[in-house]
Amino acid sequence: MLAANFDNQSDTFGLETQSYIPMESINGVNLFARWQYTDASQNYYSRLAQDGFMPERYFTTDIDNTFNHIYLAADFYINKSWSIGAHYAWQDIDMKQFKSSNFTPEGETIELSDSFNNYGLNTAYWWQITQNFSAKFSASKLLNDDGDAQDGLLVGLDINARF
């Protein structure tokens, strides 16, 4: 017989702000900033009852994670339809994992701490096709300073309809 329990708790806090600043030389600048913090913990417990051949076994895993994330972006509107922008994202991860069982009651602890930086450039064009239809074309070039991560190009098309 197998019995298992799982417990998960997560607390997330954050702040976000956005501001559009009209300008004379270009249409304006849209500034965006977000900070988010998450503290998460998980607990796994499983027990396999004795079946006549094998003794009873149990396994536990406790995981504690903290995440910090900062995202900053600026979009410069050349006119009401076309924007050119840049963004920066930073993420910090701290993870601690403890595993134990009746075979290893002293347990094993694994700790990981790492941070990541991402940069990007983007452009977007919004086109009002008719009174009820619009389209937005966008392209973003992702630039990474981490040797393990690859740069990328994202291309998007959004079509909206109002009835």
PDB file of N, CA and C in Angstrom, residues 4-66:
ATOM      1  N   ALA A   4       0.744   8.867   0.300  1.00  0.00           N
ATOM      2  CA  ALA A   4       1.550  10.032  -0.056  1.00  0.00           C
ATOM      3  C   ALA A   4       0.843  11.306   0.369  1.00  0.00           C
ATOM      4  N   ASN A   5       1.623  12.280   0.783  1.00  0.00           N
ATOM      5  CA  ASN A   5       1.122  13.610   1.135  1.00  0.00           C
ATOM      6  C   ASN A   5       1.943  14.647   0.390  1.00  0.00           C
ATOM      7  N   PHE A   6       1.298  15.734   0.040  1.00  0.00           N
ATOM      8  CA  PHE A   6       1.964  16.836  -0.626  1.00  0.00           C
ATOM      9  C   PHE A   6       1.431  18.126  -0.029  1.00  0.00           C
ATOM     10  N   ASP A   7       2.329  19.023   0.370  1.00  0.00           N
ATOM     11  CA  ASP A   7       1.935  20.317   0.922  1.00  0.00           C
ATOM     12  C   ASP A   7       2.713  21.394   0.183  1.00  0.00           C
ATOM     13  N   ASN A   8       2.022  22.412  -0.268  1.00  0.00           N
ATOM     14  CA  ASN A   8       2.644  23.480  -1.039  1.00  0.00           C
ATOM     15  C   ASN A   8       2.143  24.821  -0.531  1.00  0.00           C
ATOM     16  N   GLN A   9       3.049  25.754  -0.276  1.00  0.00           N
ATOM     17  CA  GLN A   9       2.665  27.101   0.135  1.00  0.00           C
ATOM     18  C   GLN A   9       3.534  28.094  -0.602  1.00  0.00           C
ATOM     19  N   SER A  10       2.911  29.161  -1.093  1.00  0.00           N
ATOM     20  CA  SER A  10       3.648  30.171  -1.840  1.00  0.00           C
ATOM     21  C   SER A  10       3.115  31.545  -1.484  1.00  0.00           C
ATOM     22  N   ASP A  11       4.012  32.461  -1.169  1.00  0.00           N
ATOM     23  CA  ASP A  11       3.661  33.856  -0.907  1.00  0.00           C
ATOM     24  C   ASP A  11       4.363  34.708  -1.950  1.00  0.00           C
ATOM     25  N   THR A  12       3.602  35.551  -2.649  1.00  0.00           N
ATOM     26  CA  THR A  12       4.155  36.405  -3.690  1.00  0.00           C
ATOM     27  C   THR A  12       3.762  37.845  -3.413  1.00  0.00           C
ATOM     28  N   PHE A  13       4.747  38.732  -3.511  1.00  0.00           N
ATOM     29  CA  PHE A  13       4.537  40.166  -3.336  1.00  0.00           C
ATOM     30  C   PHE A  13       5.149  40.871  -4.534  1.00  0.00           C
ATOM     31  N   GLY A  14       4.626  42.012  -4.882  1.00  0.00           N
ATOM     32  CA  GLY A  14       5.206  42.736  -6.002  1.00  0.00           C
ATOM     33  C   GLY A  14       4.717  44.158  -6.097  1.00  0.00           C
ATOM     34  N   LEU A  15       5.456  44.926  -6.870  1.00  0.00           N
ATOM     35  CA  LEU A  15       5.097  46.308  -7.187  1.00  0.00           C
ATOM     36  C   LEU A  15       5.242  46.487  -8.689  1.00  0.00           C
ATOM     37  N   GLU A  16       4.350  47.300  -9.252  1.00  0.00           N
ATOM     38  CA  GLU A  16       4.398  47.548 -10.686  1.00  0.00           C
ATOM     39  C   GLU A  16       3.977  48.983 -10.931  1.00  0.00           C
ATOM     40  N   THR A  17       4.686  49.640 -11.829  1.00  0.00           N
ATOM     41  CA  THR A  17       4.310  51.004 -12.185  1.00  0.00           C
ATOM     42  C   THR A  17       4.524  51.209 -13.674  1.00  0.00           C
ATOM     43  N   GLN A  18       3.720  52.100 -14.251  1.00  0.00           N
ATOM     44  CA  GLN A  18       3.820  52.406 -15.669  1.00  0.00           C
ATOM     45  C   GLN A  18       3.496  53.878 -15.842  1.00  0.00           C
ATOM     46  N   SER A  19       4.247  54.541 -16.709  1.00  0.00           N
ATOM     47  CA  SER A  19       4.023  55.969 -16.915  1.00  0.00           C
ATOM     48  C   SER A  19       4.300  56.322 -18.368  1.00  0.00           C
ATOM     49  N   TYR A  20       3.408  57.105 -18.950  1.00  0.00           N
ATOM     50  CA  TYR A  20       3.601  57.592 -20.317  1.00  0.00           C
ATOM     51  C   TYR A  20       3.945  59.073 -20.230  1.00  0.00           C
ATOM     52  N   ILE A  21       5.049  59.451 -20.893  1.00  0.00           N
ATOM     53  CA  ILE A  21       5.506  60.838 -20.863  1.00  0.00           C
ATOM     54  C   ILE A  21       5.436  61.395 -22.288  1.00  0.00           C
ATOM     55  N   PRO A  22       4.510  62.338 -22.560  1.00  0.00           N
ATOM     56  CA  PRO A  22       4.462  62.956 -23.893  1.00  0.00           C
ATOM     57  C   PRO A  22       5.719  63.806 -24.127  1.00  0.00           C
ATOM     58  N   MET A  23       6.184  63.844 -25.375  1.00  0.00           N
ATOM     59  CA  MET A  23       7.376  64.615 -25.720  1.00  0.00           C
ATOM     60  C   MET A  23       7.124  65.415 -26.997  1.00  0.00           C
ATOM     61  N   GLU A  24       7.971  66.396 -27.246  1.00  0.00           N
ATOM     62  CA  GLU A  24       7.810  67.238 -28.431  1.00  0.00           C
ATOM     63  C   GLU A  24       8.443  66.606 -29.674  1.00  0.00           C
ATOM     64  N   SER A  25       9.645  66.048 -29.550  1.00  0.00           N
ATOM     65  CA  SER A  25      10.356  65.543 -30.726  1.00  0.00           C
ATOM     66  C   SER A  25       9.795  64.214 -31.225  1.00  0.00           C
ATOM     67  N   ILE A  26       9.305  63.379 -30.323  1.00  0.00           N
ATOM     68  CA  ILE A  26       8.628  62.132 -30.676  1.00  0.00           C
ATOM     69  C   ILE A  26       7.281  62.138 -29.970  1.00  0.00           C
ATOM     70  N   ASN A  27       6.454  61.169 -30.257  1.00  0.00           N
ATOM     71  CA  ASN A  27       5.118  61.155 -29.661  1.00  0.00           C
ATOM     72  C   ASN A  27       5.166  61.018 -28.138  1.00  0.00           C
ATOM     73  N   GLY A  28       6.095  60.165 -27.627  1.00  0.00           N
ATOM     74  CA  GLY A  28       6.213  60.003 -26.183  1.00  0.00           C
ATOM     75  C   GLY A  28       7.003  58.770 -25.806  1.00  0.00           C
ATOM     76  N   VAL A  29       7.192  58.590 -24.499  1.00  0.00           N
ATOM     77  CA  VAL A  29       7.942  57.463 -23.953  1.00  0.00           C
ATOM     78  C   VAL A  29       7.059  56.774 -22.920  1.00  0.00           C
ATOM     79  N   ASN A  30       6.961  55.454 -23.023  1.00  0.00           N
ATOM     80  CA  ASN A  30       6.239  54.665 -22.030  1.00  0.00           C
ATOM     81  C   ASN A  30       7.274  53.938 -21.170  1.00  0.00           C
ATOM     82  N   LEU A  31       7.263  54.170 -19.865  1.00  0.00           N
ATOM     83  CA  LEU A  31       8.189  53.542 -18.934  1.00  0.00           C
ATOM     84  C   LEU A  31       7.430  52.533 -18.087  1.00  0.00           C
ATOM     85  N   PHE A  32       8.047  51.372 -17.873  1.00  0.00           N
ATOM     86  CA  PHE A  32       7.403  50.294 -17.125  1.00  0.00           C
ATOM     87  C   PHE A  32       8.432  49.672 -16.192  1.00  0.00           C
ATOM     88  N   ALA A  33       8.031  49.397 -14.949  1.00  0.00           N
ATOM     89  CA  ALA A  33       8.914  48.737 -13.982  1.00  0.00           C
ATOM     90  C   ALA A  33       8.093  47.775 -13.132  1.00  0.00           C
ATOM     91  N   ARG A  34       8.684  46.591 -12.852  1.00  0.00           N
ATOM     92  CA  ARG A  34       8.014  45.601 -12.014  1.00  0.00           C
ATOM     93  C   ARG A  34       9.048  44.905 -11.136  1.00  0.00           C
ATOM     94  N   TRP A  35       8.703  44.729  -9.860  1.00  0.00           N
ATOM     95  CA  TRP A  35       9.495  43.917  -8.939  1.00  0.00           C
ATOM     96  C   TRP A  35       8.561  42.874  -8.350  1.00  0.00           C
ATOM     97  N   GLN A  36       9.033  41.635  -8.274  1.00  0.00           N
ATOM     98  CA  GLN A  36       8.225  40.549  -7.718  1.00  0.00           C
ATOM     99  C   GLN A  36       9.108  39.661  -6.855  1.00  0.00           C
ATOM    100  N   TYR A  37       8.584  39.278  -5.689  1.00  0.00           N
ATOM    101  CA  TYR A  37       9.283  38.396  -4.765  1.00  0.00           C
ATOM    102  C   TYR A  37       8.362  37.226  -4.441  1.00  0.00           C
ATOM    103  N   THR A  38       8.892  36.008  -4.518  1.00  0.00           N
ATOM    104  CA  THR A  38       8.117  34.814  -4.199  1.00  0.00           C
ATOM    105  C   THR A  38       8.901  33.957  -3.218  1.00  0.00           C
ATOM    106  N   ASP A  39       8.218  33.525  -2.175  1.00  0.00           N
ATOM    107  CA  ASP A  39       8.778  32.583  -1.198  1.00  0.00           C
ATOM    108  C   ASP A  39       7.877  31.350  -1.236  1.00  0.00           C
ATOM    109  N   ALA A  40       8.434  30.236  -1.667  1.00  0.00           N
ATOM    110  CA  ALA A  40       7.632  29.018  -1.848  1.00  0.00           C
ATOM    111  C   ALA A  40       8.265  27.864  -1.096  1.00  0.00           C
ATOM    112  N   SER A  41       7.407  27.016  -0.544  1.00  0.00           N
ATOM    113  CA  SER A  41       7.898  25.807   0.117  1.00  0.00           C
ATOM    114  C   SER A  41       6.990  24.640  -0.251  1.00  0.00           C
ATOM    115  N   GLN A  42       7.619  23.485  -0.435  1.00  0.00           N
ATOM    116  CA  GLN A  42       6.894  22.260  -0.734  1.00  0.00           C
ATOM    117  C   GLN A  42       7.401  21.158   0.190  1.00  0.00           C
ATOM    118  N   ASN A  43       6.497  20.270   0.560  1.00  0.00           N
ATOM    119  CA  ASN A  43       6.852  19.115   1.373  1.00  0.00           C
ATOM    120  C   ASN A  43       6.185  17.894   0.756  1.00  0.00           C
ATOM    121  N   TYR A  44       6.996  16.894   0.448  1.00  0.00           N
ATOM    122  CA  TYR A  44       6.500  15.636  -0.103  1.00  0.00           C
ATOM    123  C   TYR A  44       6.804  14.526   0.910  1.00  0.00           C
ATOM    124  N   TYR A  45       5.833  13.658   1.119  1.00  0.00           N
ATOM    125  CA  TYR A  45       6.048  12.501   1.988  1.00  0.00           C
ATOM    126  C   TYR A  45       5.358  11.315   1.337  1.00  0.00           C
ATOM    127  N   SER A  46       6.088  10.222   1.208  1.00  0.00           N
ATOM    128  CA  SER A  46       5.464   9.001   0.695  1.00  0.00           C
ATOM    129  C   SER A  46       5.930   7.821   1.540  1.00  0.00           C
ATOM    130  N   ARG A  47       5.008   6.880   1.726  1.00  0.00           N
ATOM    131  CA  ARG A  47       5.295   5.689   2.525  1.00  0.00           C
ATOM    132  C   ARG A  47       4.757   4.489   1.773  1.00  0.00           C
ATOM    133  N   LEU A  48       5.618   3.501   1.634  1.00  0.00           N
ATOM    134  CA  LEU A  48       5.240   2.254   0.992  1.00  0.00           C
ATOM    135  C   LEU A  48       5.220   1.191   2.075  1.00  0.00           C
ATOM    136  N   ALA A  49       4.045   0.648   2.336  1.00  0.00           N
ATOM    137  CA  ALA A  49       3.882  -0.323   3.425  1.00  0.00           C
ATOM    138  C   ALA A  49       4.556  -1.641   3.059  1.00  0.00           C
ATOM    139  N   GLN A  50       4.863  -2.400   4.098  1.00  0.00           N
ATOM    140  CA  GLN A  50       5.503  -3.708   3.938  1.00  0.00           C
ATOM    141  C   GLN A  50       4.573  -4.621   3.139  1.00  0.00           C
ATOM    142  N   ASP A  51       5.156  -5.327   2.149  1.00  0.00           N
ATOM    143  CA  ASP A  51       4.338  -6.214   1.313  1.00  0.00           C
ATOM    144  C   ASP A  51       4.702  -7.692   1.474  1.00  0.00           C
ATOM    145  N   GLY A  52       5.468  -8.031   2.478  1.00  0.00           N
ATOM    146  CA  GLY A  52       5.873  -9.411   2.695  1.00  0.00           C
ATOM    147  C   GLY A  52       7.262  -9.706   2.162  1.00  0.00           C
ATOM    148  N   PHE A  53       7.649  -9.008   1.113  1.00  0.00           N
ATOM    149  CA  PHE A  53       8.981  -9.211   0.543  1.00  0.00           C
ATOM    150  C   PHE A  53       9.936  -8.077   0.910  1.00  0.00           C
ATOM    151  N   MET A  54       9.412  -6.871   0.953  1.00  0.00           N
ATOM    152  CA  MET A  54      10.241  -5.689   1.209  1.00  0.00           C
ATOM    153  C   MET A  54       9.805  -5.052   2.521  1.00  0.00           C
ATOM    154  N   PRO A  55      10.733  -4.488   3.283  1.00  0.00           N
ATOM    155  CA  PRO A  55      10.351  -3.781   4.504  1.00  0.00           C
ATOM    156  C   PRO A  55       9.669  -2.454   4.153  1.00  0.00           C
ATOM    157  N   GLU A  56       9.001  -1.886   5.121  1.00  0.00           N
ATOM    158  CA  GLU A  56       8.342  -0.596   4.924  1.00  0.00           C
ATOM    159  C   GLU A  56       9.382   0.463   4.561  1.00  0.00           C
ATOM    160  N   ARG A  57       9.018   1.324   3.617  1.00  0.00           N
ATOM    161  CA  ARG A  57       9.917   2.389   3.180  1.00  0.00           C
ATOM    162  C   ARG A  57       9.173   3.717   3.202  1.00  0.00           C
ATOM    163  N   TYR A  58       9.905   4.795   3.566  1.00  0.00           N
ATOM    164  CA  TYR A  58       9.323   6.128   3.473  1.00  0.00           C
ATOM    165  C   TYR A  58      10.365   7.083   2.900  1.00  0.00           C
ATOM    166  N   PHE A  59       9.877   8.132   2.255  1.00  0.00           N
ATOM    167  CA  PHE A  59      10.724   9.143   1.642  1.00  0.00           C
ATOM    168  C   PHE A  59      10.118  10.512   1.916  1.00  0.00           C
ATOM    169  N   THR A  60      10.948  11.483   2.285  1.00  0.00           N
ATOM    170  CA  THR A  60      10.491  12.857   2.466  1.00  0.00           C
ATOM    171  C   THR A  60      11.394  13.793   1.674  1.00  0.00           C
ATOM    172  N   THR A  61      10.796  14.851   1.182  1.00  0.00           N
ATOM    173  CA  THR A  61      11.536  15.909   0.488  1.00  0.00           C
ATOM    174  C   THR A  61      10.945  17.240   0.919  1.00  0.00           C
ATOM    175  N   ASP A  62      11.805  18.137   1.381  1.00  0.00           N
ATOM    176  CA  ASP A  62      11.418  19.509   1.728  1.00  0.00           C
ATOM    177  C   ASP A  62      12.170  20.451   0.803  1.00  0.00           C
ATOM    178  N   ILE A  63      11.445  21.350   0.146  1.00  0.00           N
ATOM    179  CA  ILE A  63      12.050  22.300  -0.784  1.00  0.00           C
ATOM    180  C   ILE A  63      11.633  23.707  -0.366  1.00  0.00           C
ATOM    181  N   ASP A  64      12.603  24.595  -0.241  1.00  0.00           N
ATOM    182  CA  ASP A  64      12.356  26.011   0.037  1.00  0.00           C
ATOM    183  C   ASP A  64      12.977  26.830  -1.077  1.00  0.00           C
ATOM    184  N   ASN A  65      12.174  27.662  -1.730  1.00  0.00           N
ATOM    185  CA  ASN A  65      12.629  28.487  -2.852  1.00  0.00           C
ATOM    186  C   ASN A  65      12.322  29.947  -2.580  1.00  0.00           C
ATOM    187  N   THR A  66      13.220  30.828  -2.993  1.00  0.00           N
ATOM    188  CA  THR A  66      12.930  32.261  -3.033  1.00  0.00           C
ATOM    189  C   THR A  66      13.327  32.773  -4.411  1.00  0.00           C
TER     190      THR A  66
END
